[in-house]
Amino acid sequence: IPQGIESIETRIPLCDIIDKGDRYLISLEVPGIQKDNIEVKATNEYITISGIEDGKTEKENGNYVLKERTYRSFSRRIPFSENIIPAKVDATVEDGILKIEIPKQKPTSIEETQIKIK
Protein backbone atom coordinates (compact mmCIF):
# COMPACT_ATOMS: atom_id res chain seq x y z
CA ILE A 1 0.00 0.00 0.00
CA PRO A 2 1.46 3.38 -0.92
CA GLN A 3 2.36 5.69 1.92
CA GLY A 4 -0.60 7.78 3.06
CA ILE A 5 -3.18 5.40 1.59
CA GLU A 6 -5.11 3.42 4.17
CA SER A 7 -6.94 0.17 3.57
CA ILE A 8 -10.46 -0.63 4.64
CA GLU A 9 -10.31 -1.44 8.33
CA THR A 10 -12.47 -4.08 9.98
CA ARG A 11 -12.74 -4.24 13.73
CA ILE A 12 -14.58 -6.28 16.32
CA PRO A 13 -16.30 -4.02 18.85
CA LEU A 14 -16.07 -4.82 22.55
CA CYS A 15 -19.19 -6.48 23.89
CA ASP A 16 -20.81 -7.31 27.25
CA ILE A 17 -23.52 -9.98 27.49
CA ILE A 18 -25.61 -10.40 30.63
CA ASP A 19 -28.06 -13.30 31.18
CA LYS A 20 -31.02 -11.98 33.20
CA GLY A 21 -32.91 -15.31 33.21
CA ASP A 22 -35.81 -14.18 31.02
CA ARG A 23 -33.65 -12.20 28.57
CA TYR A 24 -30.12 -11.36 27.47
CA LEU A 25 -28.77 -7.81 27.63
CA ILE A 26 -25.99 -6.86 25.21
CA SER A 27 -23.90 -3.68 25.29
CA LEU A 28 -21.66 -3.15 22.26
CA GLU A 29 -19.23 -0.26 21.71
CA VAL A 30 -20.00 1.61 18.47
CA PRO A 31 -18.33 5.04 18.87
CA GLY A 32 -18.69 7.36 15.90
CA ILE A 33 -21.17 5.14 14.07
CA GLN A 34 -24.60 6.61 13.37
CA LYS A 35 -27.59 4.38 14.19
CA ASP A 36 -28.64 4.43 10.51
CA ASN A 37 -25.33 2.68 9.71
CA ILE A 38 -25.92 -0.17 12.18
CA GLU A 39 -27.85 -3.31 11.31
CA VAL A 40 -29.15 -5.89 13.80
CA LYS A 41 -30.59 -9.20 12.57
CA ALA A 42 -31.89 -12.04 14.74
CA THR A 43 -32.89 -15.68 14.36
CA ASN A 44 -34.09 -17.90 17.19
CA GLU A 45 -30.48 -19.07 17.77
CA TYR A 46 -28.22 -16.04 17.19
CA ILE A 47 -28.00 -12.32 16.58
CA THR A 48 -25.84 -10.60 13.95
CA ILE A 49 -24.71 -7.00 14.40
CA SER A 50 -22.91 -5.07 11.67
CA GLY A 51 -22.04 -1.45 11.03
CA ILE A 52 -20.17 0.97 8.82
CA GLU A 53 -18.30 4.11 9.83
CA ASP A 54 -17.34 6.41 7.03
CA GLY A 55 -15.83 9.84 7.36
CA LYS A 56 -14.38 12.59 5.21
CA THR A 57 -11.86 15.30 6.02
CA GLU A 58 -10.81 18.21 3.87
CA LYS A 59 -7.88 20.57 4.44
CA GLU A 60 -6.95 23.57 2.34
CA ASN A 61 -3.37 24.83 2.39
CA GLY A 62 -2.24 27.40 -0.15
CA ASN A 63 -2.62 26.02 -3.68
CA TYR A 64 -3.83 22.52 -2.81
CA VAL A 65 -6.74 20.81 -1.14
CA LEU A 66 -6.23 17.56 0.75
CA LYS A 67 -9.26 15.27 0.88
CA GLU A 68 -9.19 12.04 2.83
CA ARG A 69 -11.80 9.41 3.45
CA THR A 70 -11.94 6.73 6.10
CA TYR A 71 -14.04 3.60 6.04
CA ARG A 72 -14.37 1.08 8.83
CA SER A 73 -16.80 -1.75 9.23
CA PHE A 74 -17.60 -4.41 11.77
CA SER A 75 -19.66 -7.54 11.93
CA ARG A 76 -20.30 -9.75 14.90
CA ARG A 77 -22.44 -12.89 15.24
CA ILE A 78 -23.43 -13.89 18.77
CA PRO A 79 -24.91 -17.38 19.28
CA PHE A 80 -27.11 -18.25 22.26
CA SER A 81 -27.42 -21.58 24.07
CA GLU A 82 -31.16 -20.95 24.55
CA ASN A 83 -33.65 -19.99 21.85
CA ILE A 84 -34.59 -16.32 21.68
CA ILE A 85 -37.61 -14.45 20.29
CA PRO A 86 -36.34 -12.54 17.22
CA ALA A 87 -39.50 -10.46 16.73
CA LYS A 88 -39.20 -8.98 20.24
CA VAL A 89 -35.53 -7.93 20.12
CA ASP A 90 -35.14 -4.24 21.01
CA ALA A 91 -32.07 -2.11 20.16
CA THR A 92 -31.08 1.48 21.00
CA VAL A 93 -27.90 3.55 20.60
CA GLU A 94 -26.83 6.08 23.22
CA ASP A 95 -23.44 7.74 23.76
CA GLY A 96 -21.62 5.32 21.44
CA ILE A 97 -23.10 2.20 23.06
CA LEU A 98 -25.53 -0.10 21.23
CA LYS A 99 -27.86 -1.71 23.79
CA ILE A 100 -29.85 -4.77 22.75
CA GLU A 101 -32.48 -6.55 24.83
CA ILE A 102 -33.17 -10.11 23.67
CA PRO A 103 -36.04 -12.06 25.27
CA LYS A 104 -35.71 -15.83 25.69
CA GLN A 105 -38.38 -18.25 24.47
CA LYS A 106 -38.19 -20.20 27.75
CA PRO A 107 -37.05 -18.09 30.72
CA THR A 108 -34.61 -19.75 33.10
CA SER A 109 -33.93 -19.00 36.72
CA ILE A 110 -30.54 -17.63 37.64
CA GLU A 111 -29.29 -19.07 40.90
CA GLU A 112 -26.47 -17.26 42.63
CA THR A 113 -24.47 -18.68 45.51
CA GLN A 114 -21.86 -16.81 47.51
CA ILE A 115 -18.61 -18.79 47.53
CA LYS A 116 -16.28 -18.44 50.49
CA ILE A 117 -12.70 -17.85 49.40
CA LYS A 118 -10.20 -20.02 51.29
JSON list of C-alpha atoms in Angstrom, two decimals:
[
{"chain": "A", "resi": 1, "resn": "ILE", "atom": "CA", "xyz": [0.00, 0.00, 0.00]},
{"chain": "A", "resi": 2, "resn": "PRO", "atom": "CA", "xyz": [1.46, 3.38, -0.92]},
{"chain": "A", "resi": 3, "resn": "GLN", "atom": "CA", "xyz": [2.36, 5.69, 1.92]},
{"chain": "A", "resi": 4, "resn": "GLY", "atom": "CA", "xyz": [-0.60, 7.78, 3.06]},
{"chain": "A", "resi": 5, "resn": "ILE", "atom": "CA", "xyz": [-3.18, 5.40, 1.59]},
{"chain": "A", "resi": 6, "resn": "GLU", "atom": "CA", "xyz": [-5.11, 3.42, 4.17]},
{"chain": "A", "resi": 7, "resn": "SER", "atom": "CA", "xyz": [-6.94, 0.17, 3.57]},
{"chain": "A", "resi": 8, "resn": "ILE", "atom": "CA", "xyz": [-10.46, -0.63, 4.64]},
{"chain": "A", "resi": 9, "resn": "GLU", "atom": "CA", "xyz": [-10.31, -1.44, 8.33]},
{"chain": "A", "resi": 10, "resn": "THR", "atom": "CA", "xyz": [-12.47, -4.08, 9.98]},
{"chain": "A", "resi": 11, "resn": "ARG", "atom": "CA", "xyz": [-12.74, -4.24, 13.73]},
{"chain": "A", "resi": 12, "resn": "ILE", "atom": "CA", "xyz": [-14.58, -6.28, 16.32]},
{"chain": "A", "resi": 13, "resn": "PRO", "atom": "CA", "xyz": [-16.30, -4.02, 18.85]},
{"chain": "A", "resi": 14, "resn": "LEU", "atom": "CA", "xyz": [-16.07, -4.82, 22.55]},
{"chain": "A", "resi": 15, "resn": "CYS", "atom": "CA", "xyz": [-19.19, -6.48, 23.89]},
{"chain": "A", "resi": 16, "resn": "ASP", "atom": "CA", "xyz": [-20.81, -7.31, 27.25]},
{"chain": "A", "resi": 17, "resn": "ILE", "atom": "CA", "xyz": [-23.52, -9.98, 27.49]},
{"chain": "A", "resi": 18, "resn": "ILE", "atom": "CA", "xyz": [-25.61, -10.40, 30.63]},
{"chain": "A", "resi": 19, "resn": "ASP", "atom": "CA", "xyz": [-28.06, -13.30, 31.18]},
{"chain": "A", "resi": 20, "resn": "LYS", "atom": "CA", "xyz": [-31.02, -11.98, 33.20]},
{"chain": "A", "resi": 21, "resn": "GLY", "atom": "CA", "xyz": [-32.91, -15.31, 33.21]},
{"chain": "A", "resi": 22, "resn": "ASP", "atom": "CA", "xyz": [-35.81, -14.18, 31.02]},
{"chain": "A", "resi": 23, "resn": "ARG", "atom": "CA", "xyz": [-33.65, -12.20, 28.57]},
{"chain": "A", "resi": 24, "resn": "TYR", "atom": "CA", "xyz": [-30.12, -11.36, 27.47]},
{"chain": "A", "resi": 25, "resn": "LEU", "atom": "CA", "xyz": [-28.77, -7.81, 27.63]},
{"chain": "A", "resi": 26, "resn": "ILE", "atom": "CA", "xyz": [-25.99, -6.86, 25.21]},
{"chain": "A", "resi": 27, "resn": "SER", "atom": "CA", "xyz": [-23.90, -3.68, 25.29]},
{"chain": "A", "resi": 28, "resn": "LEU", "atom": "CA", "xyz": [-21.66, -3.15, 22.26]},
{"chain": "A", "resi": 29, "resn": "GLU", "atom": "CA", "xyz": [-19.23, -0.26, 21.71]},
{"chain": "A", "resi": 30, "resn": "VAL", "atom": "CA", "xyz": [-20.00, 1.61, 18.47]},
{"chain": "A", "resi": 31, "resn": "PRO", "atom": "CA", "xyz": [-18.33, 5.04, 18.87]},
{"chain": "A", "resi": 32, "resn": "GLY", "atom": "CA", "xyz": [-18.69, 7.36, 15.90]},
{"chain": "A", "resi": 33, "resn": "ILE", "atom": "CA", "xyz": [-21.17, 5.14, 14.07]},
{"chain": "A", "resi": 34, "resn": "GLN", "atom": "CA", "xyz": [-24.60, 6.61, 13.37]},
{"chain": "A", "resi": 35, "resn": "LYS", "atom": "CA", "xyz": [-27.59, 4.38, 14.19]},
{"chain": "A", "resi": 36, "resn": "ASP", "atom": "CA", "xyz": [-28.64, 4.43, 10.51]},
{"chain": "A", "resi": 37, "resn": "ASN", "atom": "CA", "xyz": [-25.33, 2.68, 9.71]},
{"chain": "A", "resi": 38, "resn": "ILE", "atom": "CA", "xyz": [-25.92, -0.17, 12.18]},
{"chain": "A", "resi": 39, "resn": "GLU", "atom": "CA", "xyz": [-27.85, -3.31, 11.31]},
{"chain": "A", "resi": 40, "resn": "VAL", "atom": "CA", "xyz": [-29.15, -5.89, 13.80]},
{"chain": "A", "resi": 41, "resn": "LYS", "atom": "CA", "xyz": [-30.59, -9.20, 12.57]},
{"chain": "A", "resi": 42, "resn": "ALA", "atom": "CA", "xyz": [-31.89, -12.04, 14.74]},
{"chain": "A", "resi": 43, "resn": "THR", "atom": "CA", "xyz": [-32.89, -15.68, 14.36]},
{"chain": "A", "resi": 44, "resn": "ASN", "atom": "CA", "xyz": [-34.09, -17.90, 17.19]},
{"chain": "A", "resi": 45, "resn": "GLU", "atom": "CA", "xyz": [-30.48, -19.07, 17.77]},
{"chain": "A", "resi": 46, "resn": "TYR", "atom": "CA", "xyz": [-28.22, -16.04, 17.19]},
{"chain": "A", "resi": 47, "resn": "ILE", "atom": "CA", "xyz": [-28.00, -12.32, 16.58]},
{"chain": "A", "resi": 48, "resn": "THR", "atom": "CA", "xyz": [-25.84, -10.60, 13.95]},
{"chain": "A", "resi": 49, "resn": "ILE", "atom": "CA", "xyz": [-24.71, -7.00, 14.40]},
{"chain": "A", "resi": 50, "resn": "SER", "atom": "CA", "xyz": [-22.91, -5.07, 11.67]},
{"chain": "A", "resi": 51, "resn": "GLY", "atom": "CA", "xyz": [-22.04, -1.45, 11.03]},
{"chain": "A", "resi": 52, "resn": "ILE", "atom": "CA", "xyz": [-20.17, 0.97, 8.82]},
{"chain": "A", "resi": 53, "resn": "GLU", "atom": "CA", "xyz": [-18.30, 4.11, 9.83]},
{"chain": "A", "resi": 54, "resn": "ASP", "atom": "CA", "xyz": [-17.34, 6.41, 7.03]},
{"chain": "A", "resi": 55, "resn": "GLY", "atom": "CA", "xyz": [-15.83, 9.84, 7.36]},
{"chain": "A", "resi": 56, "resn": "LYS", "atom": "CA", "xyz": [-14.38, 12.59, 5.21]},
{"chain": "A", "resi": 57, "resn": "THR", "atom": "CA", "xyz": [-11.86, 15.30, 6.02]},
{"chain": "A", "resi": 58, "resn": "GLU", "atom": "CA", "xyz": [-10.81, 18.21, 3.87]},
{"chain": "A", "resi": 59, "resn": "LYS", "atom": "CA", "xyz": [-7.88, 20.57, 4.44]},
{"chain": "A", "resi": 60, "resn": "GLU", "atom": "CA", "xyz": [-6.95, 23.57, 2.34]},
{"chain": "A", "resi": 61, "resn": "ASN", "atom": "CA", "xyz": [-3.37, 24.83, 2.39]},
{"chain": "A", "resi": 62, "resn": "GLY", "atom": "CA", "xyz": [-2.24, 27.40, -0.15]},
{"chain": "A", "resi": 63, "resn": "ASN", "atom": "CA", "xyz": [-2.62, 26.02, -3.68]},
{"chain": "A", "resi": 64, "resn": "TYR", "atom": "CA", "xyz": [-3.83, 22.52, -2.81]},
{"chain": "A", "resi": 65, "resn": "VAL", "atom": "CA", "xyz": [-6.74, 20.81, -1.14]},
{"chain": "A", "resi": 66, "resn": "LEU", "atom": "CA", "xyz": [-6.23, 17.56, 0.75]},
{"chain": "A", "resi": 67, "resn": "LYS", "atom": "CA", "xyz": [-9.26, 15.27, 0.88]},
{"chain": "A", "resi": 68, "resn": "GLU", "atom": "CA", "xyz": [-9.19, 12.04, 2.83]},
{"chain": "A", "resi": 69, "resn": "ARG", "atom": "CA", "xyz": [-11.80, 9.41, 3.45]},
{"chain": "A", "resi": 70, "resn": "THR", "atom": "CA", "xyz": [-11.94, 6.73, 6.10]},
{"chain": "A", "resi": 71, "resn": "TYR", "atom": "CA", "xyz": [-14.04, 3.60, 6.04]},
{"chain": "A", "resi": 72, "resn": "ARG", "atom": "CA", "xyz": [-14.37, 1.08, 8.83]},
{"chain": "A", "resi": 73, "resn": "SER", "atom": "CA", "xyz": [-16.80, -1.75, 9.23]},
{"chain": "A", "resi": 74, "resn": "PHE", "atom": "CA", "xyz": [-17.60, -4.41, 11.77]},
{"chain": "A", "resi": 75, "resn": "SER", "atom": "CA", "xyz": [-19.66, -7.54, 11.93]},
{"chain": "A", "resi": 76, "resn": "ARG", "atom": "CA", "xyz": [-20.30, -9.75, 14.90]},
{"chain": "A", "resi": 77, "resn": "ARG", "atom": "CA", "xyz": [-22.44, -12.89, 15.24]},
{"chain": "A", "resi": 78, "resn": "ILE", "atom": "CA", "xyz": [-23.43, -13.89, 18.77]},
{"chain": "A", "resi": 79, "resn": "PRO", "atom": "CA", "xyz": [-24.91, -17.38, 19.28]},
{"chain": "A", "resi": 80, "resn": "PHE", "atom": "CA", "xyz": [-27.11, -18.25, 22.26]},
{"chain": "A", "resi": 81, "resn": "SER", "atom": "CA", "xyz": [-27.42, -21.58, 24.07]},
{"chain": "A", "resi": 82, "resn": "GLU", "atom": "CA", "xyz": [-31.16, -20.95, 24.55]},
{"chain": "A", "resi": 83, "resn": "ASN", "atom": "CA", "xyz": [-33.65, -19.99, 21.85]},
{"chain": "A", "resi": 84, "resn": "ILE", "atom": "CA", "xyz": [-34.59, -16.32, 21.68]},
{"chain": "A", "resi": 85, "resn": "ILE", "atom": "CA", "xyz": [-37.61, -14.45, 20.29]},
{"chain": "A", "resi": 86, "resn": "PRO", "atom": "CA", "xyz": [-36.34, -12.54, 17.22]},
{"chain": "A", "resi": 87, "resn": "ALA", "atom": "CA", "xyz": [-39.50, -10.46, 16.73]},
{"chain": "A", "resi": 88, "resn": "LYS", "atom": "CA", "xyz": [-39.20, -8.98, 20.24]},
{"chain": "A", "resi": 89, "resn": "VAL", "atom": "CA", "xyz": [-35.53, -7.93, 20.12]},
{"chain": "A", "resi": 90, "resn": "ASP", "atom": "CA", "xyz": [-35.14, -4.24, 21.01]},
{"chain": "A", "resi": 91, "resn": "ALA", "atom": "CA", "xyz": [-32.07, -2.11, 20.16]},
{"chain": "A", "resi": 92, "resn": "THR", "atom": "CA", "xyz": [-31.08, 1.48, 21.00]},
{"chain": "A", "resi": 93, "resn": "VAL", "atom": "CA", "xyz": [-27.90, 3.55, 20.60]},
{"chain": "A", "resi": 94, "resn": "GLU", "atom": "CA", "xyz": [-26.83, 6.08, 23.22]},
{"chain": "A", "resi": 95, "resn": "ASP", "atom": "CA", "xyz": [-23.44, 7.74, 23.76]},
{"chain": "A", "resi": 96, "resn": "GLY", "atom": "CA", "xyz": [-21.62, 5.32, 21.44]},
{"chain": "A", "resi": 97, "resn": "ILE", "atom": "CA", "xyz": [-23.10, 2.20, 23.06]},
{"chain": "A", "resi": 98, "resn": "LEU", "atom": "CA", "xyz": [-25.53, -0.10, 21.23]},
{"chain": "A", "resi": 99, "resn": "LYS", "atom": "CA", "xyz": [-27.86, -1.71, 23.79]},
{"chain": "A", "resi": 100, "resn": "ILE", "atom": "CA", "xyz": [-29.85, -4.77, 22.75]},
{"chain": "A", "resi": 101, "resn": "GLU", "atom": "CA", "xyz": [-32.48, -6.55, 24.83]},
{"chain": "A", "resi": 102, "resn": "ILE", "atom": "CA", "xyz": [-33.17, -10.11, 23.67]},
{"chain": "A", "resi": 103, "resn": "PRO", "atom": "CA", "xyz": [-36.04, -12.06, 25.27]},
{"chain": "A", "resi": 104, "resn": "LYS", "atom": "CA", "xyz": [-35.71, -15.83, 25.69]},
{"chain": "A", "resi": 105, "resn": "GLN", "atom": "CA", "xyz": [-38.38, -18.25, 24.47]},
{"chain": "A", "resi": 106, "resn": "LYS", "atom": "CA", "xyz": [-38.19, -20.20, 27.75]},
{"chain": "A", "resi": 107, "resn": "PRO", "atom": "CA", "xyz": [-37.05, -18.09, 30.72]},
{"chain": "A", "resi": 108, "resn": "THR", "atom": "CA", "xyz": [-34.61, -19.75, 33.10]},
{"chain": "A", "resi": 109, "resn": "SER", "atom": "CA", "xyz": [-33.93, -19.00, 36.72]},
{"chain": "A", "resi": 110, "resn": "ILE", "atom": "CA", "xyz": [-30.54, -17.63, 37.64]},
{"chain": "A", "resi": 111, "resn": "GLU", "atom": "CA", "xyz": [-29.29, -19.07, 40.90]},
{"chain": "A", "resi": 112, "resn": "GLU", "atom": "CA", "xyz": [-26.47, -17.26, 42.63]},
{"chain": "A", "resi": 113, "resn": "THR", "atom": "CA", "xyz": [-24.47, -18.68, 45.51]},
{"chain": "A", "resi": 114, "resn": "GLN", "atom": "CA", "xyz": [-21.86, -16.81, 47.51]},
{"chain": "A", "resi": 115, "resn": "ILE", "atom": "CA", "xyz": [-18.61, -18.79, 47.53]},
{"chain": "A", "resi": 116, "resn": "LYS", "atom": "CA", "xyz": [-16.28, -18.44, 50.49]},
{"chain": "A", "resi": 117, "resn": "ILE", "atom": "CA", "xyz": [-12.70, -17.85, 49.40]},
{"chain": "A", "resi": 118, "resn": "LYS", "atom": "CA", "xyz": [-10.20, -20.02, 51.29]}
]
